mmCIF file of C-alpha atoms in Angstrom:
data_model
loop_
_atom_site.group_PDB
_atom_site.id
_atom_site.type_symbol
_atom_site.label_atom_id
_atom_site.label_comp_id
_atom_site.label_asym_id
_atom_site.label_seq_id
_atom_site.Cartn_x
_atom_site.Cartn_y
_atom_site.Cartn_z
ATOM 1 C CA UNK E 199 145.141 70.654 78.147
ATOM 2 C CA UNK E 200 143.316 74.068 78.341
ATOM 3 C CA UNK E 201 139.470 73.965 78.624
ATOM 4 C CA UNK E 202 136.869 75.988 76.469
ATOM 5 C CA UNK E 203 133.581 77.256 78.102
ATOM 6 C CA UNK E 204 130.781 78.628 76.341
ATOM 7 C CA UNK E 205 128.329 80.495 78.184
ATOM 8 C CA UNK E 206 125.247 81.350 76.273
ATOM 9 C CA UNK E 207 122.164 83.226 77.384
ATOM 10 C CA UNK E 208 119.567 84.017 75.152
ATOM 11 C CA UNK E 209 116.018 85.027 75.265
ATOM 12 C CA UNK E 210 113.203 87.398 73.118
ATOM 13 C CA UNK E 211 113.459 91.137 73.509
ATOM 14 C CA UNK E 212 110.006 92.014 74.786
ATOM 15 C CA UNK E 213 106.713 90.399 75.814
ATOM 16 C CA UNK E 214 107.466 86.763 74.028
ATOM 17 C CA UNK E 215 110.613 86.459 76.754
ATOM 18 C CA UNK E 216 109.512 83.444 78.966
ATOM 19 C CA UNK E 217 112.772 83.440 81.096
ATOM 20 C CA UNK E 218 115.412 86.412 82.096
ATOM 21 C CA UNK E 219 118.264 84.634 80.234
ATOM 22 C CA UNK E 220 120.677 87.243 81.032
ATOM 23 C CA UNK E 221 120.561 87.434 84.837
ATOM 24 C CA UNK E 222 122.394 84.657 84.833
ATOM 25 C CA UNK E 223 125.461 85.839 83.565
ATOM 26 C CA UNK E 224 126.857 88.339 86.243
ATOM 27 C CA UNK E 225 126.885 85.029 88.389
ATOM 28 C CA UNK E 226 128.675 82.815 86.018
ATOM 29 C CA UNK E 227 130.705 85.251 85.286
ATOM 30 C CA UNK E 228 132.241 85.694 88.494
ATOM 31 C CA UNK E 229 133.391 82.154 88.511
ATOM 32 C CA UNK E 230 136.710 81.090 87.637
ATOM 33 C CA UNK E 231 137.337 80.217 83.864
ATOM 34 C CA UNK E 232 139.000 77.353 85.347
ATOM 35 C CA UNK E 233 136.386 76.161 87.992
ATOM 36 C CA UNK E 234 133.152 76.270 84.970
ATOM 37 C CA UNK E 235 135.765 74.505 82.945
ATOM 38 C CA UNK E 236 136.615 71.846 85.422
ATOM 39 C CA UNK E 237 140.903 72.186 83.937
ATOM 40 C CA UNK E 238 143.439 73.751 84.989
ATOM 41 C CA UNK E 239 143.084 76.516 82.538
ATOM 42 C CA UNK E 240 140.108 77.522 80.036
ATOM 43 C CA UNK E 241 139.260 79.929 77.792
ATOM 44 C CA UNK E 242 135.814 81.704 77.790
ATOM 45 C CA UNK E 243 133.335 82.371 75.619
ATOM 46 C CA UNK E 244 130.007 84.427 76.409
ATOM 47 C CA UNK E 245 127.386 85.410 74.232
ATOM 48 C CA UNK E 246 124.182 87.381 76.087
ATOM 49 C CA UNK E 247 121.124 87.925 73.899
ATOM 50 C CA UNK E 248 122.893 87.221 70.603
ATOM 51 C CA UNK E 249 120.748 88.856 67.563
ATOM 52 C CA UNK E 250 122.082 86.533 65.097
ATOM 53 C CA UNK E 251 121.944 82.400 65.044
ATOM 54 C CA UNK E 252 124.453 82.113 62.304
ATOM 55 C CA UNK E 253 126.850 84.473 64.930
ATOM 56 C CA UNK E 254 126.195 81.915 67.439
ATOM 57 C CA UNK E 255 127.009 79.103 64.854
ATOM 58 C CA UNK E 256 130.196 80.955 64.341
ATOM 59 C CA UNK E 257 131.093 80.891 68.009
ATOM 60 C CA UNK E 258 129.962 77.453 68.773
ATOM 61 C CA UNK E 259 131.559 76.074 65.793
ATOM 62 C CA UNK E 260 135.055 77.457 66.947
ATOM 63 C CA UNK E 261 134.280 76.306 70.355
ATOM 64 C CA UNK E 262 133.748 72.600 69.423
ATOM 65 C CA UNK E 263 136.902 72.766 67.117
ATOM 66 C CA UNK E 264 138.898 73.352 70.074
ATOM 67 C CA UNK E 265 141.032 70.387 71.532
ATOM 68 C CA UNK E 266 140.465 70.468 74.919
ATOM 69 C CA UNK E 267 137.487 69.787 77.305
ATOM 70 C CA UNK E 268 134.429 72.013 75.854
ATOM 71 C CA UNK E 269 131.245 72.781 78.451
ATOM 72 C CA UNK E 270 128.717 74.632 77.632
ATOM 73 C CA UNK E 271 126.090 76.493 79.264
ATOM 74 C CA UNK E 272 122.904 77.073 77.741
ATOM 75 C CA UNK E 273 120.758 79.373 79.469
ATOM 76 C CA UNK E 274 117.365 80.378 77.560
ATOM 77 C CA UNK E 275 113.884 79.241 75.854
ATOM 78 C CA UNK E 276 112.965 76.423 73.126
ATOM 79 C CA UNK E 277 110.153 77.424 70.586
ATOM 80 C CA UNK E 278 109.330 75.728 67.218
ATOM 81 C CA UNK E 279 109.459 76.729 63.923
ATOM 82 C CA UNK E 280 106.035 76.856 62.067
ATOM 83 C CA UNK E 281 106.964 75.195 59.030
ATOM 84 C CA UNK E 282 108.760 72.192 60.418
ATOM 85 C CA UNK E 283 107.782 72.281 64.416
ATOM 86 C CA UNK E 284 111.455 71.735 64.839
ATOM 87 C CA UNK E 285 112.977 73.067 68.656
ATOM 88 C CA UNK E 286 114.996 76.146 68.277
ATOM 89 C CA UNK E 287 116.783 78.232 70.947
ATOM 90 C CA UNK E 288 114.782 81.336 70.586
ATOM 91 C CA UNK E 289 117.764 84.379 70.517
ATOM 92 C CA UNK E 290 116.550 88.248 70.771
ATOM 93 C CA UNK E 291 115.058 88.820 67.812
ATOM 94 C CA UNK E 292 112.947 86.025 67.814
ATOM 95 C CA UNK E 293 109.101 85.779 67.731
ATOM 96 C CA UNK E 294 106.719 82.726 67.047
ATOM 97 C CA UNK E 295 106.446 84.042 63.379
ATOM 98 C CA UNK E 296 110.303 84.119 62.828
ATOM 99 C CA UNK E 297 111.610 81.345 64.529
ATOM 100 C CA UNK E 298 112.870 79.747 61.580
ATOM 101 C CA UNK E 299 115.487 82.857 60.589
ATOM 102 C CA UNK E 300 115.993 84.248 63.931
ATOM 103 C CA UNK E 301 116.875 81.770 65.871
ATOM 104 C CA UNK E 302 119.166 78.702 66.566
ATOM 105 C CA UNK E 303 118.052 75.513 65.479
ATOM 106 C CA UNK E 304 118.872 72.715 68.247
ATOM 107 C CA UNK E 305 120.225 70.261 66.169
ATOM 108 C CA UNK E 306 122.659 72.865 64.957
ATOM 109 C CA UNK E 307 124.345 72.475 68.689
ATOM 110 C CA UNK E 308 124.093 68.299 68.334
ATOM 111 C CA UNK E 309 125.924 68.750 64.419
ATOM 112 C CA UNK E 310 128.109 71.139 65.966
ATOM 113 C CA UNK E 311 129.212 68.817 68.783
ATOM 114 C CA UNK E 312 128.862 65.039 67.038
ATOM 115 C CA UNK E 313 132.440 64.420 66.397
ATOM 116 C CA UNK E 314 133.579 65.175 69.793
ATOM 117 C CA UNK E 315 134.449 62.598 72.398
ATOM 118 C CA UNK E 316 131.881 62.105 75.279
ATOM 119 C CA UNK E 317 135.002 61.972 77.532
ATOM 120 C CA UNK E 318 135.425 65.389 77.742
ATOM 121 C CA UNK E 319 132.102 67.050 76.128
ATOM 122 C CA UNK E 320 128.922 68.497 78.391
ATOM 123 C CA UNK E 321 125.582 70.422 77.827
ATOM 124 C CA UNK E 322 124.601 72.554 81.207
ATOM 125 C CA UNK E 323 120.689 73.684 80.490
ATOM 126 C CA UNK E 324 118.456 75.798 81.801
ATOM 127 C CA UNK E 325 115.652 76.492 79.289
ATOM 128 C CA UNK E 326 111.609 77.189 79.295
ATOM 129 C CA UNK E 327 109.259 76.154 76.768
ATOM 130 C CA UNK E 328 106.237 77.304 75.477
ATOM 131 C CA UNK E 329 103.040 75.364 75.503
ATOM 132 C CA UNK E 330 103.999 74.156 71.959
ATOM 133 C CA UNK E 331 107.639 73.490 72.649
ATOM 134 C CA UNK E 332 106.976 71.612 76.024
ATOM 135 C CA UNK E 333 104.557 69.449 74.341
ATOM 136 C CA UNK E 334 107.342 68.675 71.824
ATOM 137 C CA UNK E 335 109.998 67.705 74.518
ATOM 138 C CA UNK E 336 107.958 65.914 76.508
ATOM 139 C CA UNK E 337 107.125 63.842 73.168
ATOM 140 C CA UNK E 338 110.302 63.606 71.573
ATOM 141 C CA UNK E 339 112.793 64.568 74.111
ATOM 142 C CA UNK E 340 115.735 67.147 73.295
ATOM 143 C CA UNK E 341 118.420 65.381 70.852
ATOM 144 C CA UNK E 342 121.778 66.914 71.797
ATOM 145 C CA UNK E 343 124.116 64.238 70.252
ATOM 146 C CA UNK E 344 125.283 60.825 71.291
ATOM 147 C CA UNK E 345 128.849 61.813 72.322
ATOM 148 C CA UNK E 346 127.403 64.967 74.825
ATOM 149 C CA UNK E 347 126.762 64.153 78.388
ATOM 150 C CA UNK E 348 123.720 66.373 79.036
ATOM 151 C CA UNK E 349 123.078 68.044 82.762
ATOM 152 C CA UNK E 350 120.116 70.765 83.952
ATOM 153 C CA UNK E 351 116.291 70.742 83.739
ATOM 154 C CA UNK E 352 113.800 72.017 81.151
ATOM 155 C CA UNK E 353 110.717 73.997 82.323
ATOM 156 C CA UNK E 354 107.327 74.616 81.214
ATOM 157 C CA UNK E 355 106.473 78.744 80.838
ATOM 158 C CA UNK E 356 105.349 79.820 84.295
ATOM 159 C CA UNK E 357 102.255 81.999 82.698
ATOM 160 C CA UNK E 358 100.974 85.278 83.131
ATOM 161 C CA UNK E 359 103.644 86.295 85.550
ATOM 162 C CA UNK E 360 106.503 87.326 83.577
ATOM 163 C CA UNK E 361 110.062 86.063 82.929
ATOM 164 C CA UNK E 362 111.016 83.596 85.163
ATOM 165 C CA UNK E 363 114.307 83.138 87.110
ATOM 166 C CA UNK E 364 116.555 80.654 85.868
ATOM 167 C CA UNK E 365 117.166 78.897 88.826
ATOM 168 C CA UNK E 366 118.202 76.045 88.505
ATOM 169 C CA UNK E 367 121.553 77.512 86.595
ATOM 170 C CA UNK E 368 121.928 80.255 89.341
ATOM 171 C CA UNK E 369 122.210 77.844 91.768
ATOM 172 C CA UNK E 370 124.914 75.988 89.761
ATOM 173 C CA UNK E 371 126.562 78.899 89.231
ATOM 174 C CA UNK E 372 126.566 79.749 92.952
ATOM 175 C CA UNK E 373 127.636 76.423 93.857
ATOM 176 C CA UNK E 374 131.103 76.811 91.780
ATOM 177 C CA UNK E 375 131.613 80.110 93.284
ATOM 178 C CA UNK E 376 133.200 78.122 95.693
ATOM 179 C CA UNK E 377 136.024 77.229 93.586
ATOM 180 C CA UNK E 378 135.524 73.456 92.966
ATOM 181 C CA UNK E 379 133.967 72.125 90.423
ATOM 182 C CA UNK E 380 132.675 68.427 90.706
ATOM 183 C CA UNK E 381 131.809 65.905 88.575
ATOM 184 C CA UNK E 382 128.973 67.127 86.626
ATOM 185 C CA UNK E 383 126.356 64.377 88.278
ATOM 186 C CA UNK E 384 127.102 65.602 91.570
ATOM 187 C CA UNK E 385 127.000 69.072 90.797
ATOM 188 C CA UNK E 386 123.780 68.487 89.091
ATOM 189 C CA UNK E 387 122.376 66.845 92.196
ATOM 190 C CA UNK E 388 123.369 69.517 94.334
ATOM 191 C CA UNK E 389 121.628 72.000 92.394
ATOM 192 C CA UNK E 390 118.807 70.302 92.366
ATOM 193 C CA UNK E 391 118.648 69.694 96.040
ATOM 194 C CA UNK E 392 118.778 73.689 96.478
ATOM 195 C CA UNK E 393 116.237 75.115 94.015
ATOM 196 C CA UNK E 394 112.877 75.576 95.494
ATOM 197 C CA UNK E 395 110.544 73.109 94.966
ATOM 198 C CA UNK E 396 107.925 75.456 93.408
ATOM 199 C CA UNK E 397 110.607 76.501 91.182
ATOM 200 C CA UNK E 398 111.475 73.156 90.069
ATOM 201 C CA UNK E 399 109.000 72.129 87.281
ATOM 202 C CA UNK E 400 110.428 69.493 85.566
ATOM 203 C CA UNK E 401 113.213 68.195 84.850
ATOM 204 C CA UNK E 402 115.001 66.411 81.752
ATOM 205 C CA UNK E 403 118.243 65.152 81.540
ATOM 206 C CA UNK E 404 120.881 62.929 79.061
ATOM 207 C CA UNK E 405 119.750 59.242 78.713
ATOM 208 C CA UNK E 406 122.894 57.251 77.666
ATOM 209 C CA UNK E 407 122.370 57.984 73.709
ATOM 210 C CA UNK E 408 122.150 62.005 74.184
ATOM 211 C CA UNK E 409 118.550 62.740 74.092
ATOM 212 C CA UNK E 410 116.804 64.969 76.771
ATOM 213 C CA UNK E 411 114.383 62.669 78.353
ATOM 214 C CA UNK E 412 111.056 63.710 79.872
ATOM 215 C CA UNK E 413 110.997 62.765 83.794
ATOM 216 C CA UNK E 414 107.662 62.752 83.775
ATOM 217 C CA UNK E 415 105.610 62.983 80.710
ATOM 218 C CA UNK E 416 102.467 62.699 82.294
ATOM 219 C CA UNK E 417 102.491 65.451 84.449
ATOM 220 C CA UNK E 418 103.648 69.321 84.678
ATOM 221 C CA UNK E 419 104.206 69.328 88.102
ATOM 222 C CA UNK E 420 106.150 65.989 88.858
ATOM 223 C CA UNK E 421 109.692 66.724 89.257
ATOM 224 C CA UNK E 422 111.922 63.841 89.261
ATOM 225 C CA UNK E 423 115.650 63.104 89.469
ATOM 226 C CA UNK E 424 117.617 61.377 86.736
ATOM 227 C CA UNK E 425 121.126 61.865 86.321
ATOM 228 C CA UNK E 426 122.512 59.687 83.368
ATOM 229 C CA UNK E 427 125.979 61.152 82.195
ATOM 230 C CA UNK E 428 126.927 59.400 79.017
ATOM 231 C CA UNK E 429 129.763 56.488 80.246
ATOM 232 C CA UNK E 430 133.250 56.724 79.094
ATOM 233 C CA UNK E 431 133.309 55.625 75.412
ATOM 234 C CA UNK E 432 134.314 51.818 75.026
ATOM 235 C CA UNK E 433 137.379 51.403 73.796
ATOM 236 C CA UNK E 434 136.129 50.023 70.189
ATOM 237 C CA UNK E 435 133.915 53.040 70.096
ATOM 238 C CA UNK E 436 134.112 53.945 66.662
ATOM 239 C CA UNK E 437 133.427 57.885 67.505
ATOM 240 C CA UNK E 438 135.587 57.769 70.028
ATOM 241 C CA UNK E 439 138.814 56.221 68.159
ATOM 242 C CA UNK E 440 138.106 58.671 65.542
ATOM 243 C CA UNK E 441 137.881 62.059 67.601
ATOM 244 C CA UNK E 442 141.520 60.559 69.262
ATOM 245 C CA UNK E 443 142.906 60.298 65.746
ATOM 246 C CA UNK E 444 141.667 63.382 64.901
ATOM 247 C CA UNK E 445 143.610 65.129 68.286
ATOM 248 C CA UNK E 446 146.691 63.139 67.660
ATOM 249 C CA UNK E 447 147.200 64.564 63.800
ATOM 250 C CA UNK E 448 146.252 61.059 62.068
ATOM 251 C CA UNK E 449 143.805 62.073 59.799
ATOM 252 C CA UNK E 450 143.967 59.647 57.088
ATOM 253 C CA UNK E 451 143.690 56.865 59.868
ATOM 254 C CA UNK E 452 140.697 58.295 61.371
ATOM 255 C CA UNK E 453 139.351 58.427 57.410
ATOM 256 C CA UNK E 454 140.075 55.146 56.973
ATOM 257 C CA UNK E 455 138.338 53.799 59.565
ATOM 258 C CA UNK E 456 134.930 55.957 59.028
ATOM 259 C CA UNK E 457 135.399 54.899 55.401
ATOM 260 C CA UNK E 458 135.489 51.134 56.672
ATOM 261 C CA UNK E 459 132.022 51.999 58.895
ATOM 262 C CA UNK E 460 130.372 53.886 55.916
ATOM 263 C CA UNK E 461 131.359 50.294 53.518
ATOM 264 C CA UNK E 462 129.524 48.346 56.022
ATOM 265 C CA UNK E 463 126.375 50.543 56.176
ATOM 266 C CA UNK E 464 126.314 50.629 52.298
ATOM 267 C CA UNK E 465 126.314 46.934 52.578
ATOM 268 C CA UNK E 466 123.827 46.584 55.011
ATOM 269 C CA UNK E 467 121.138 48.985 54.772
ATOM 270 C CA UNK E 468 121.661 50.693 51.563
ATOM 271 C CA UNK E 469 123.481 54.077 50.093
ATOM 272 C CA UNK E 470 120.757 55.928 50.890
ATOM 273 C CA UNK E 471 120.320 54.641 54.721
ATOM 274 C CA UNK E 472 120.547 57.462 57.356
ATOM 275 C CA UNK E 473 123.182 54.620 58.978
ATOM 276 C CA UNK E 474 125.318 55.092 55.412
ATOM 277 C CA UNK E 475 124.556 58.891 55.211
ATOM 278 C CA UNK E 476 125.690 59.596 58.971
ATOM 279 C CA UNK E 477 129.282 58.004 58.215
ATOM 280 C CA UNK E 478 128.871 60.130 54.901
ATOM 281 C CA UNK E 479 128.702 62.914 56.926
ATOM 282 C CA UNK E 480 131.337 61.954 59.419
ATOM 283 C CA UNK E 481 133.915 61.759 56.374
ATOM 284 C CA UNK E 482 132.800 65.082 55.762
ATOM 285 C CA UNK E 483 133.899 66.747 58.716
ATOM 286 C CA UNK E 484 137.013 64.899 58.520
ATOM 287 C CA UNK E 485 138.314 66.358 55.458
ATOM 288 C CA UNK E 486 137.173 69.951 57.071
ATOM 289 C CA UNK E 487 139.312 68.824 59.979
ATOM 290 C CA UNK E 488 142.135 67.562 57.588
ATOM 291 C CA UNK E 489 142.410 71.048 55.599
ATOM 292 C CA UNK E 490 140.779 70.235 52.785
ATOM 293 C CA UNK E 491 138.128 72.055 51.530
ATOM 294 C CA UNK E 492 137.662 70.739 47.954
ATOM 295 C CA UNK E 493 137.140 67.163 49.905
ATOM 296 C CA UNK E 494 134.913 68.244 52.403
ATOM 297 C CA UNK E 495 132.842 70.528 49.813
ATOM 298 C CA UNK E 496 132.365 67.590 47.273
ATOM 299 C CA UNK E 497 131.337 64.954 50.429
ATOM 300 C CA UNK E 498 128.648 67.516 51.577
ATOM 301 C CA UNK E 499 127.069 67.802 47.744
ATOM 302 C CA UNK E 500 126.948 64.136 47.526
ATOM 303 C CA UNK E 501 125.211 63.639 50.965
ATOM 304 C CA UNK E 502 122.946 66.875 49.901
ATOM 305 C CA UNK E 503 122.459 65.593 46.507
ATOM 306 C CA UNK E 504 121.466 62.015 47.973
ATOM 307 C CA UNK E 505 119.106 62.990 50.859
ATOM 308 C CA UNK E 506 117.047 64.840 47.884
ATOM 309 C CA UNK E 507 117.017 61.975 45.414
ATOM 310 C CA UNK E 508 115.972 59.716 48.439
ATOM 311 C CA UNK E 509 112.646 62.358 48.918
ATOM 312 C CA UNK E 510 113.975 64.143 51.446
ATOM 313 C CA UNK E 511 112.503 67.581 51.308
ATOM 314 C CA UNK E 512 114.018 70.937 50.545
ATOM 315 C CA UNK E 513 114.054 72.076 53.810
ATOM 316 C CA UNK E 514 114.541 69.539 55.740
ATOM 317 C CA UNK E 515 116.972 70.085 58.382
ATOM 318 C CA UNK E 516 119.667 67.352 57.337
ATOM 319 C CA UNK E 517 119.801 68.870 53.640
ATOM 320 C CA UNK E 518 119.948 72.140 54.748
ATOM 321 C CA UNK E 519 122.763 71.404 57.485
ATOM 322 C CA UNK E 520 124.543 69.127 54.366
ATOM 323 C CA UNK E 521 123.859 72.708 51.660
ATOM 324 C CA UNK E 522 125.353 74.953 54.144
ATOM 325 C CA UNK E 523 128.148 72.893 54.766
ATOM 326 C CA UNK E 524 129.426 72.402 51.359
ATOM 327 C CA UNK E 525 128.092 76.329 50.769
ATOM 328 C CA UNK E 526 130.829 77.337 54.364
ATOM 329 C CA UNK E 527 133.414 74.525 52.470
ATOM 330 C CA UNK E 528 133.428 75.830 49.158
ATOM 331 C CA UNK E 529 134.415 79.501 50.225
ATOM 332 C CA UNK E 530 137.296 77.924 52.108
ATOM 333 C CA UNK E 531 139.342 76.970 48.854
ATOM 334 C CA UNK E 532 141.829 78.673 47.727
ATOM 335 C CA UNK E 533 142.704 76.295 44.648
ATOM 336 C CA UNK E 534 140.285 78.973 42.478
ATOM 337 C CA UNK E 535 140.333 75.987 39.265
ATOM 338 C CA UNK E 536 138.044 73.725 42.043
ATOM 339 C CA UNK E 537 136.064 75.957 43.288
ATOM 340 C CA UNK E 538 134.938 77.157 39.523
ATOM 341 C CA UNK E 539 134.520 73.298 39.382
ATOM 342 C CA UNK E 540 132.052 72.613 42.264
ATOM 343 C CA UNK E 541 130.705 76.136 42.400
ATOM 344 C CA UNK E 542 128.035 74.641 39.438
ATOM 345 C CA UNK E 543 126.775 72.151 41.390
ATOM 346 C CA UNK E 544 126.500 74.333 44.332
ATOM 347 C CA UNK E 545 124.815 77.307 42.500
ATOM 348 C CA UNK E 546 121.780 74.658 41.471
ATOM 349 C CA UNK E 547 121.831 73.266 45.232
ATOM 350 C CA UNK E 548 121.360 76.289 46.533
ATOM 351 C CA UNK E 549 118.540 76.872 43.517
ATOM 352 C CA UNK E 550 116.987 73.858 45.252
ATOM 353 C CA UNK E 551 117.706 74.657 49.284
ATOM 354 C CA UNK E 552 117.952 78.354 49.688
ATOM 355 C CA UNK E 553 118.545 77.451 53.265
ATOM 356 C CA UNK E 554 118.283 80.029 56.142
ATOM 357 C CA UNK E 555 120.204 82.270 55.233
ATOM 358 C CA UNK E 556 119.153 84.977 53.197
ATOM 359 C CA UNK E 557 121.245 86.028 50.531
ATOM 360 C CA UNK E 558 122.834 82.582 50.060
ATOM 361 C CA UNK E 559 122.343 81.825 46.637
ATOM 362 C CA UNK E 560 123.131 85.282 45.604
ATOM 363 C CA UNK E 561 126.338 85.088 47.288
ATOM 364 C CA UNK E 562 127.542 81.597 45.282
ATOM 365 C CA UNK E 563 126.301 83.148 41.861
ATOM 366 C CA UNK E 564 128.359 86.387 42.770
ATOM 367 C CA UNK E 565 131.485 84.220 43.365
ATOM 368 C CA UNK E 566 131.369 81.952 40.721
ATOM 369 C CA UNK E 567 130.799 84.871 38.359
ATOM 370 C CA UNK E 568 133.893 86.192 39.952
ATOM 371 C CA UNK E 569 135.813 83.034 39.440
ATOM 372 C CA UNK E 570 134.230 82.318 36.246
ATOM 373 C CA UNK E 571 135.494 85.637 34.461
ATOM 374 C CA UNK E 572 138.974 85.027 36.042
ATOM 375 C CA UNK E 573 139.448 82.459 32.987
#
């Protein structure tokens, strides 16, 4: 089956740019699609110095709906957002004041890529940090998603003297120049072996749950190996025997059984549990990958609708992701009697969680006057 690669390299216009991003590109270009896909054919993607996160969403969302092996490479620099000190990959518009509308939020990459299978599924990183930011990962570690095998390093800003190379990609890149691509580990390993040691900083990888793990917490100079791909997914799995059932066309098997999970956490820990809500959430994306829209929408409100009533607050990345979701849902149906009936109870959502985007709630009043007067 084909392969998809995204190749994304990102970094501020200007004096905030902690890393040339871009340089990278000529050189991973020049590799075959099929040799940074690791298949026998692959599509490409590229984005250099993308102005726009929700442009990037749209790019990475397409790439992670594809059915084949996705990698992608992330070339760039994390910064936080002021209001929530949540990471972000900073794009070119960004600066420490905007980070919250100009750039891409991490976990939209880990929401983006959840429903994959960790079979065939891999983050390739090369990003910087600000003081801020590397105290963050160093704290918290980078959350990419349990099913994503993550590979590459993550360095602290190298000061006064401008952007610094990315190295440690270049030298992957360079190494597949060759032609062959191996296993991810080893081809991690080999980069490493190759970059300069006082290039190196340090270094955090994929433990087996998908979290970018500090080498070396303690220190900014220590630079440790630890490869950790994520193993092949057991065969009871749940995420795994859903994404197969997904591929194969069964998608009222691959309901059933997240319904069956979602039961059991309601059981367990509650309606409101984030163990409930995340098999909520998984039904969710199933009826977007099922074709239906009006499903999808309604699942989204109800998650939405019970983060908030749990205290969750307005902008709290989950109820944002679980607004914008049912917001991207609702414009897919074309049944125009359901979407006047949900477009209500998105309208005073999007009252509550304006979201990101600007314009958002302007846009769902505008189209439910639309449908509205259509009576």
């Amino acid at each position: 089956m084909p392969g998809t690669v995204l190749l994304l390299a990102a970094a501020p216009l200007g004096r905030g740019r902690l890393v040339d991003a871009a340089g990278v590109l000529p050189v991973l270009a020049a590799v075959a699609p099929a040799v940074l896909s690791g298949t026998g054919t692959a599509n490409v993607i590229e984005l250099v110095d993308p102005l726009e996160p929700q442009a990037v969403l749209t790019r990475l969302r397409a790439a992670a709906a594809s059915p084949g092996p996705l990698t992608v490479y992330v070339t760039g620099q994390v910064q936080l957002d002021r209001r929530q000190h949540q990471p972000h990959l900073a794009l070119a518009r960004t600066t420490p004041a905007t980070v919250r509308y100009t750039a891409l939020p991490w976990h939209w990459i880990r929401e983006e890529l959840r429903l994959r299978s960790a079979r065939d599924t891999a983050l390739v990183v090369d990003l910087h940090a600000d003081a801020e930011a590397w105290r963050y990962v160093t704290e918290h570690g980078l959350d990419s998603g349990r099913n994503t095998a993550v590979y590459g390093r993550i360095a602290p800003a190298a000061g006064r003297r401008g952007p610094a190379e990315p190295a440690y990609m270049k030298t992957v890149a360079t190494l597949l120049r060759s032609g062959h691509r191996p296993p991810l580990d080893a081809l991690h390993q080999q980069a490493v072996d190759r970059i300069p040691q006082e290039t190196k900083g340090n270094l955090l990888l994929a433990d087996a749950g998908g979290y970018a793990v500090p080498a070396s917490p303690a220190s900014s100079t220590t630079f440790t190996t630890v490869t950790a791909p994520l193993p092949s997914p057991r065969p009871e799995d749940p995420h795994a025997a859903i994404s197969d059932a997904v591929r194969a066309g069964r998608h009222a098997e691959a309901d059933g059984m997240a319904a069956r999970y979602e039961a059991e956490a309601v059981r367990g820990y509650g309606a409101a549990s984030e163990q409930a809500l995340h098999w909520s959430e998984v039904r969710a994306d199933l009826a977007m990958f099922a074709g239906d829209p009006v499903r999808s929408c309604r699942a989204w409100l109800t998650v939405a609708e019970t983060r908030l009533a749990a205290g969750q607050a307005v902008d709290a990345p989950a109820v944002e992701a679980a607004v914008d979701r049912a917001h991207h849902q609702w414009t897919r149906i074309k049944d125009t009697a359901r979407a006047r009936e949900l477009g209500p109870a998105l309208a005073e959502l999007r009252l509550r969680v304006p979201g990101r985007r600007h314009g958002a709630l302007e846009s769902v009043q505008r189209e439910l006057g639309r449908l509205q007067a259509a009576q």
